[in-house]
Amino acid sequence: MADKGLREVIAADTHLSDIDGEKGTLSYVGYDIEDLAAHSTFEEVVYLLHHLRLPTASELDGLASFLAEERDLHPFQVQLMGTLAEQTSPMSMLRTSVSAASAFDPDGWDESSDAQARKALRLIAKTASMLTTYHRLRTGMDKVTPNPALPHAADFLWMLHGTEPDPEDARALDTMFVLYADHTMNASTFTARIVASTLADMFSAITAAIGTLKGPLHGGANEEAMKSFEEVGKPENAEAYVRDRLERHEKIFGFGHAVYKTYDPRAKVLKRLSEAACERAGKPQLHAIAEAIEQTTFEQKGLYANVDFYAAAVFHVLGIPTDLMTPVFAAARMAGWTAHVREQYADNKVIRPGSRYVGPPSQAWIPLEERG
Ligand code: ACO
């Protein structure tokens, strides 16, 4: 019997990403995440995950143009967004909108490898517009049409705020998209691969993955981390906050990891990004609060920050509302989810683990009138 959380189980061979939890390293197709964060764009990482090599300049241009052309939404999707904006939370909106997007994909039910590749890129492109359109409509603003001249992350900020983004902010978000793009067999990716293994379509697999990411023990942690910064209010309060939560056996969100036993390499990059972005936004106190929580959590429980902790501070100063933080994580992870779904299709076997029966032993059936 495998351990309860399946930590020791290898569920698939993958060419996409690799983690060393003891050393605290992450790589995509063999490229270290620190190098990718420093030198690559999100578009380049999308290409890498889907082609298993870095693109040439013209290949990168081709992919960036395809994403730019596909970013806008079908009018029905905009209409749907208006209804969802009044009725539901952002992650539920995203789950529903991605599911609905299957009805408008020009490749329809074509399940060929080329069609899957185009569907994947369209999903990556359109998630950004789904989030920004939803947010603008729910706050009484008009939808902003994508600007195909902008890279993906910059266009996200443009569509969200309706103003030309500061280049440093755009680069910060681009780096976050790179960091969030893939992460081996995490819960949402595993979900996507299970759905794909039944040969259900890409949209079904990604819809299920979004549902999995929603939980606070997975993607929802960045939003909870942001709420903790607000509750703490100033660095001096961090120690009491952490001590109090630990005494009540409550989690400190943005800490701990199922695989990393040391610092999450993404959190290292994000800590630097947070310091710079908070300083630029005139909110150094926010970074100081985060650092104080981090220091106390390590001293009191020996826990390291994970990707979601400093990400919350960066998202906040980029003007991304707290309840959009997990959906933005999903927008970036769309790159990895879709690549994993395609990898699963390419070498498939239905994923169907066993279970150990722990219920009552064999029982004689009792007629209804004799029960109770
Ligand atoms: N705050 C307080 N205590 C914690 C935390 C935390 N964030 N994380 C782990 N612990 C404690 C547990 O209470 C447990 O303590 P105990 O042995 O005294 O009972 C011990 O550390 C082991 O914890 P598990 O939950 O068993 O660790 P696991 O590896 O199964 O879980 C998880 C990892 C779910 C990420 C956990 O650390 C957690 O809940 N963190 C908070 C939520 C979070 O930040 N999630 C985002 C993860 S990154 C991502 O998904 C993108």
XYZ file of C-alpha atoms and ligand atoms in Angstrom:
423
model
C 0.000 0.000 0.000
C 1.426 3.401 -1.000
C 1.598 6.191 1.588
C -1.598 8.208 1.966
C -0.532 11.225 -0.116
C 1.222 9.005 -2.741
C 4.474 10.928 -2.112
C 6.630 7.888 -2.926
C 4.674 6.868 -6.048
C 6.115 7.658 -9.487
C 2.952 8.057 -11.572
C 4.453 8.862 -14.998
C 7.623 9.401 -16.998
C 7.884 13.028 -18.033
C 10.288 15.055 -20.170
C 8.888 18.356 -18.898
C 10.161 19.212 -15.429
C 12.153 17.782 -12.555
C 12.516 18.603 -8.862
C 15.193 17.677 -6.351
C 13.378 18.202 -3.058
C 16.501 17.727 -0.930
C 18.692 20.168 -2.880
C 15.814 22.560 -3.622
C 16.185 22.608 -7.407
C 13.655 22.734 -10.244
C 14.311 22.480 -13.967
C 12.203 22.529 -17.130
C 13.551 20.164 -19.815
C 16.904 20.290 -18.013
C 17.137 24.090 -17.753
C 17.481 25.380 -14.196
C 14.562 27.533 -13.064
C 16.898 30.321 -11.886
C 18.376 30.579 -15.408
C 14.934 30.533 -17.016
C 13.635 33.172 -14.581
C 16.640 35.392 -15.290
C 16.850 35.002 -19.068
C 13.668 33.525 -20.589
C 10.247 34.938 -21.332
C 6.992 33.106 -20.688
C 6.539 32.599 -24.442
C 9.960 30.929 -24.617
C 9.014 28.618 -21.734
C 5.709 27.734 -23.412
C 7.695 26.748 -26.501
C 10.192 24.786 -24.377
C 7.477 22.808 -22.575
C 5.593 22.032 -25.770
C 8.578 21.245 -28.030
C 11.126 20.060 -25.443
C 13.745 22.495 -26.770
C 14.315 26.252 -26.783
C 12.982 28.035 -29.877
C 14.950 29.849 -32.558
C 14.110 33.548 -32.959
C 11.656 32.886 -35.789
C 9.996 29.995 -33.923
C 9.590 32.241 -30.896
C 8.082 34.998 -33.068
C 5.661 32.477 -34.553
C 4.483 31.283 -31.145
C 4.211 34.823 -29.732
C 2.131 35.921 -32.759
C -0.176 32.919 -32.444
C -0.770 33.686 -28.740
C -1.348 37.378 -29.500
C -3.847 36.600 -32.269
C -5.730 34.127 -30.088
C -5.958 36.247 -26.930
C -9.328 37.817 -27.671
C -12.544 36.035 -26.709
C -15.564 34.915 -28.726
C -18.521 37.302 -28.108
C -20.418 34.477 -26.408
C -17.563 34.079 -23.925
C -17.658 37.790 -23.130
C -21.403 37.516 -22.584
C -20.901 34.470 -20.360
C -18.291 36.402 -18.400
C -20.815 39.120 -17.674
C -23.192 36.572 -16.125
C -20.436 34.789 -14.223
C -19.076 38.108 -12.925
C -22.304 38.620 -11.016
C -22.686 35.050 -9.821
C -19.436 33.372 -8.965
C -15.850 33.467 -7.665
C -12.917 33.938 -10.086
C -11.720 30.317 -9.925
C -15.247 29.018 -10.497
C -15.562 31.466 -13.392
C -12.304 30.199 -14.877
C -13.345 26.550 -14.506
C -16.662 27.259 -16.228
C -15.177 29.484 -18.937
C -12.462 26.991 -19.876
C -15.099 24.290 -20.084
C -17.294 26.548 -22.257
C -14.309 27.443 -24.478
C -14.448 23.935 -25.958
C -17.559 24.984 -27.862
C -15.670 27.739 -29.713
C -12.351 26.128 -30.513
C -11.910 26.152 -34.321
C -10.349 22.672 -34.136
C -13.561 21.301 -32.626
C -13.349 17.602 -31.855
C -10.216 17.083 -33.976
C -7.979 15.116 -31.595
C -4.903 15.001 -33.860
C -1.578 15.994 -32.353
C -1.433 19.243 -34.393
C -4.963 20.180 -33.283
C -4.058 19.453 -29.638
C -1.033 21.750 -29.952
C -3.229 24.593 -31.259
C -5.883 23.994 -28.590
C -3.187 24.172 -25.916
C -1.884 27.518 -27.176
C -5.415 28.934 -27.472
C -6.117 27.962 -23.870
C -2.879 29.629 -22.732
C -3.741 32.757 -24.724
C -7.384 33.065 -23.731
C -7.039 32.426 -19.993
C -5.445 35.849 -19.641
C -8.409 37.555 -21.343
C -10.936 35.508 -19.366
C -9.513 36.784 -16.088
C -9.146 40.401 -17.119
C -12.547 40.570 -18.841
C -14.235 38.993 -15.816
C -12.548 41.426 -13.442
C -13.375 44.507 -15.487
C -17.002 43.503 -15.925
C -17.491 42.717 -12.241
C -16.112 46.126 -11.295
C -18.320 47.990 -13.787
C -15.554 48.715 -16.327
C -15.495 47.976 -20.052
C -13.523 45.059 -21.436
C -10.098 46.075 -22.802
C -9.221 44.608 -26.210
C -5.864 42.777 -26.202
C -2.888 44.586 -27.715
C -1.135 42.122 -30.039
C 2.042 44.211 -29.944
C 2.549 43.326 -26.268
C 4.041 40.111 -24.875
C 1.648 37.856 -22.962
C 2.327 39.079 -19.389
C 2.398 42.758 -20.396
C -0.849 42.298 -22.316
C -2.408 40.756 -19.210
C -1.608 43.935 -17.220
C -2.842 46.101 -20.109
C -6.153 44.207 -20.298
C -6.536 44.283 -16.499
C -5.771 47.956 -15.875
C -6.437 49.548 -19.275
C -3.126 51.423 -19.109
C 0.262 50.719 -20.684
C 2.131 48.658 -18.057
C 5.378 49.805 -16.512
C 8.124 47.721 -18.221
C 9.545 46.562 -14.886
C 6.101 45.456 -13.695
C 5.546 43.613 -16.970
C 8.905 41.860 -16.645
C 8.128 40.937 -13.013
C 4.837 39.316 -14.043
C 6.526 37.604 -16.984
C 9.076 36.101 -14.559
C 6.239 34.917 -12.313
C 4.586 33.237 -15.290
C 7.897 31.473 -15.981
C 8.172 30.333 -12.340
C 4.586 29.069 -12.179
C 4.570 27.395 -15.632
C 5.177 23.791 -14.562
C 5.952 21.728 -11.487
C 6.118 17.969 -12.106
C 3.293 15.788 -10.779
C 1.560 18.296 -8.506
C -2.093 17.647 -7.624
C -3.638 19.654 -10.487
C -1.250 18.286 -13.123
C -1.899 14.740 -11.917
C -5.630 15.441 -12.221
C -5.180 16.695 -15.785
C -3.179 13.583 -16.701
C -5.769 11.248 -15.178
C -8.535 12.865 -17.245
C -6.361 12.797 -20.386
C -5.559 9.132 -19.760
C -9.211 8.261 -20.405
C -8.769 10.028 -23.798
C -11.250 12.703 -22.742
C -10.573 16.012 -24.496
C -8.053 18.701 -23.492
C -10.777 21.047 -22.184
C -12.122 18.383 -19.818
C -8.623 17.705 -18.485
C -7.869 21.392 -17.908
C -11.280 22.081 -16.350
C -10.600 19.339 -13.799
C -7.100 20.686 -13.145
C -8.507 24.140 -12.374
C -10.896 22.587 -9.849
C -7.924 20.910 -8.151
C -5.806 24.052 -8.089
C -8.600 25.950 -6.340
C -8.024 24.432 -2.886
C -6.061 26.381 -0.237
C -3.621 23.477 0.201
C -2.588 23.919 -3.464
C -2.992 27.100 -5.541
C -5.283 28.892 -3.112
C -2.358 29.463 -0.726
C -1.205 32.729 -2.378
C -4.544 34.376 -1.602
C -4.369 33.155 1.994
C -0.789 34.459 2.267
C -1.974 37.907 1.126
C -4.713 37.855 3.766
C -2.084 37.016 6.382
C 0.009 40.083 5.369
C -3.077 42.243 5.821
C -3.945 40.690 9.162
C -0.387 41.103 10.462
C -0.412 44.792 9.422
C 3.187 45.579 10.502
C 6.383 43.508 10.878
C 6.357 43.768 14.702
C 3.083 41.770 14.799
C 4.443 38.836 12.812
C 5.866 36.882 15.743
C 2.614 36.937 17.756
C 0.593 36.071 14.628
C 2.714 33.030 13.787
C 2.950 31.841 17.401
C -0.809 32.153 17.848
C -1.621 30.190 14.683
C 0.852 27.447 15.474
C -0.525 27.128 18.997
C -3.983 26.665 17.512
C -2.519 24.088 15.043
C -3.444 26.304 12.098
C -1.398 26.420 8.903
C 0.732 29.408 7.957
C -0.144 29.717 4.290
C 2.692 29.888 1.800
C 4.907 27.584 3.912
C 5.840 23.932 3.691
C 5.874 21.729 0.636
C 5.114 18.139 -0.201
C 8.424 17.709 -2.081
C 10.893 20.458 -1.074
C 12.596 19.785 2.223
C 14.531 23.027 1.874
C 13.925 26.436 0.273
C 11.619 26.295 -2.755
C 13.862 27.612 -5.578
C 10.965 29.641 -6.972
C 10.474 31.351 -3.608
C 14.134 32.461 -3.717
C 13.542 34.311 -6.997
C 10.191 35.626 -5.804
C 11.670 37.008 -2.596
C 14.040 39.171 -4.659
C 11.189 40.165 -6.988
C 8.984 41.059 -4.022
C 11.620 43.281 -2.450
C 12.177 45.172 -5.718
C 8.490 45.392 -6.692
C 7.336 46.525 -3.230
C 10.081 49.163 -3.176
C 9.096 50.393 -6.658
C 5.440 50.574 -5.649
C 6.314 52.582 -2.521
C 5.178 49.683 -0.286
C 8.415 48.375 1.290
C 6.409 47.652 4.465
C 4.563 44.828 2.674
C 7.829 43.038 1.893
C 9.037 43.689 5.447
C 5.866 42.046 6.844
C 6.405 39.020 4.615
C 10.061 38.743 5.682
C 9.082 38.948 9.357
C 6.486 36.168 8.939
C 9.054 34.076 7.083
C 11.705 34.519 9.773
C 9.349 33.647 12.625
C 7.814 30.663 10.835
C 11.281 29.241 10.231
C 12.399 29.880 13.824
C 9.265 28.406 15.353
C 8.439 25.505 13.038
C 11.446 25.086 10.727
C 9.230 25.642 7.671
C 10.461 27.247 4.448
C 8.439 29.616 2.260
C 6.994 28.074 -0.901
C 6.194 29.656 -4.290
C 2.900 31.145 -3.126
C 4.269 33.223 -0.252
C 6.253 36.083 -1.839
C 4.180 35.725 -5.026
C 1.258 37.203 -3.085
C 3.206 40.382 -2.326
C 4.331 40.788 -5.953
C 0.828 40.198 -7.329
C -0.524 42.738 -4.859
C 1.809 45.544 -5.872
C 1.152 44.794 -9.545
C -2.484 45.675 -8.786
C -3.780 42.110 -9.037
C -6.715 41.727 -6.635
C -6.310 39.017 -3.983
C -9.057 36.775 -5.370
C -7.403 36.820 -8.822
C -4.065 35.516 -7.513
C -4.919 31.822 -7.820
C -6.488 32.327 -11.268
C -3.291 34.101 -12.412
C -1.326 31.091 -11.131
C -3.686 28.984 -13.296
C -3.028 31.230 -16.317
C 0.691 30.494 -16.015
C 0.278 26.794 -15.152
C -1.842 26.414 -18.279
C 1.507 26.049 -20.089
C 2.479 23.006 -18.018
C -0.978 21.436 -17.757
C -1.496 21.460 -21.517
C 2.012 20.107 -22.157
C 1.401 17.268 -19.660
C -1.942 16.445 -21.285
C -0.220 16.196 -24.679
C 2.562 14.070 -23.172
C -0.065 11.757 -21.660
C -1.902 11.392 -25.000
C 1.385 10.587 -26.728
C 2.169 7.579 -24.500
C -1.076 6.658 -22.850
C -2.415 4.065 -20.466
C -5.537 4.670 -18.382
C -4.465 5.724 -14.883
C -6.400 3.504 -12.555
C -4.780 2.812 -9.182
C -6.169 0.268 -6.745
C -7.547 0.798 -3.263
C -7.369 -1.213 -0.073
C -10.780 -2.214 1.223
C -11.131 -1.387 4.950
C -14.942 -1.683 5.278
C -16.905 -4.486 6.926
C -16.160 -8.049 5.785
C -18.652 -10.026 3.707
C -22.242 -9.390 4.918
C -25.560 -11.200 4.281
C -28.101 -8.967 2.489
C -31.068 -7.956 4.755
C -34.569 -7.347 3.316
C -35.806 -3.736 3.809
C -38.576 -4.626 6.310
C -36.072 -6.397 8.573
C -33.580 -3.493 8.818
C -33.218 -0.947 11.611
N 1.966 25.823 8.638
C 2.034 25.184 9.819
N 2.394 23.910 9.926
C 2.698 23.258 8.798
C 2.649 23.871 7.545
C 2.265 25.205 7.496
N 2.212 25.861 6.332
N 3.013 22.990 6.597
C 3.275 21.852 7.247
N 3.092 22.018 8.566
C 3.288 21.043 9.588
C 2.090 20.124 9.723
O 1.129 20.626 10.623
C 2.745 18.871 10.243
O 3.104 19.100 11.578
P 3.051 17.938 12.672
O 4.032 16.911 12.188
O 3.460 18.630 13.926
O 1.638 17.459 12.671
C 4.042 18.817 9.453
O 4.374 20.187 9.198
C 3.926 18.039 8.172
O 2.862 18.643 7.438
P 2.046 17.985 6.272
O 0.786 18.736 6.038
O 1.950 16.526 6.545
O 3.024 18.225 5.080
P 2.741 17.778 3.647
O 4.053 17.613 3.033
O 1.793 16.677 3.557
O 1.950 19.047 3.076
C 1.515 21.186 2.317
C 2.495 20.004 2.311
C 0.100 20.728 2.007
C 1.977 22.156 1.254
C 1.567 21.839 3.708
O 2.872 22.260 3.990
C 0.590 22.994 3.816
O -0.594 22.773 4.093
N 1.081 24.263 3.627
C 0.202 25.402 3.691
C -0.550 25.570 2.385
C 0.351 26.014 1.264
O 1.149 26.919 1.401
N 0.158 25.378 0.109
C 0.894 25.712 -1.120
C 1.875 24.647 -1.443
S 2.767 25.077 -2.922
C 1.648 24.779 -4.166
O 0.795 23.955 -4.102
C 1.725 25.639 -5.321
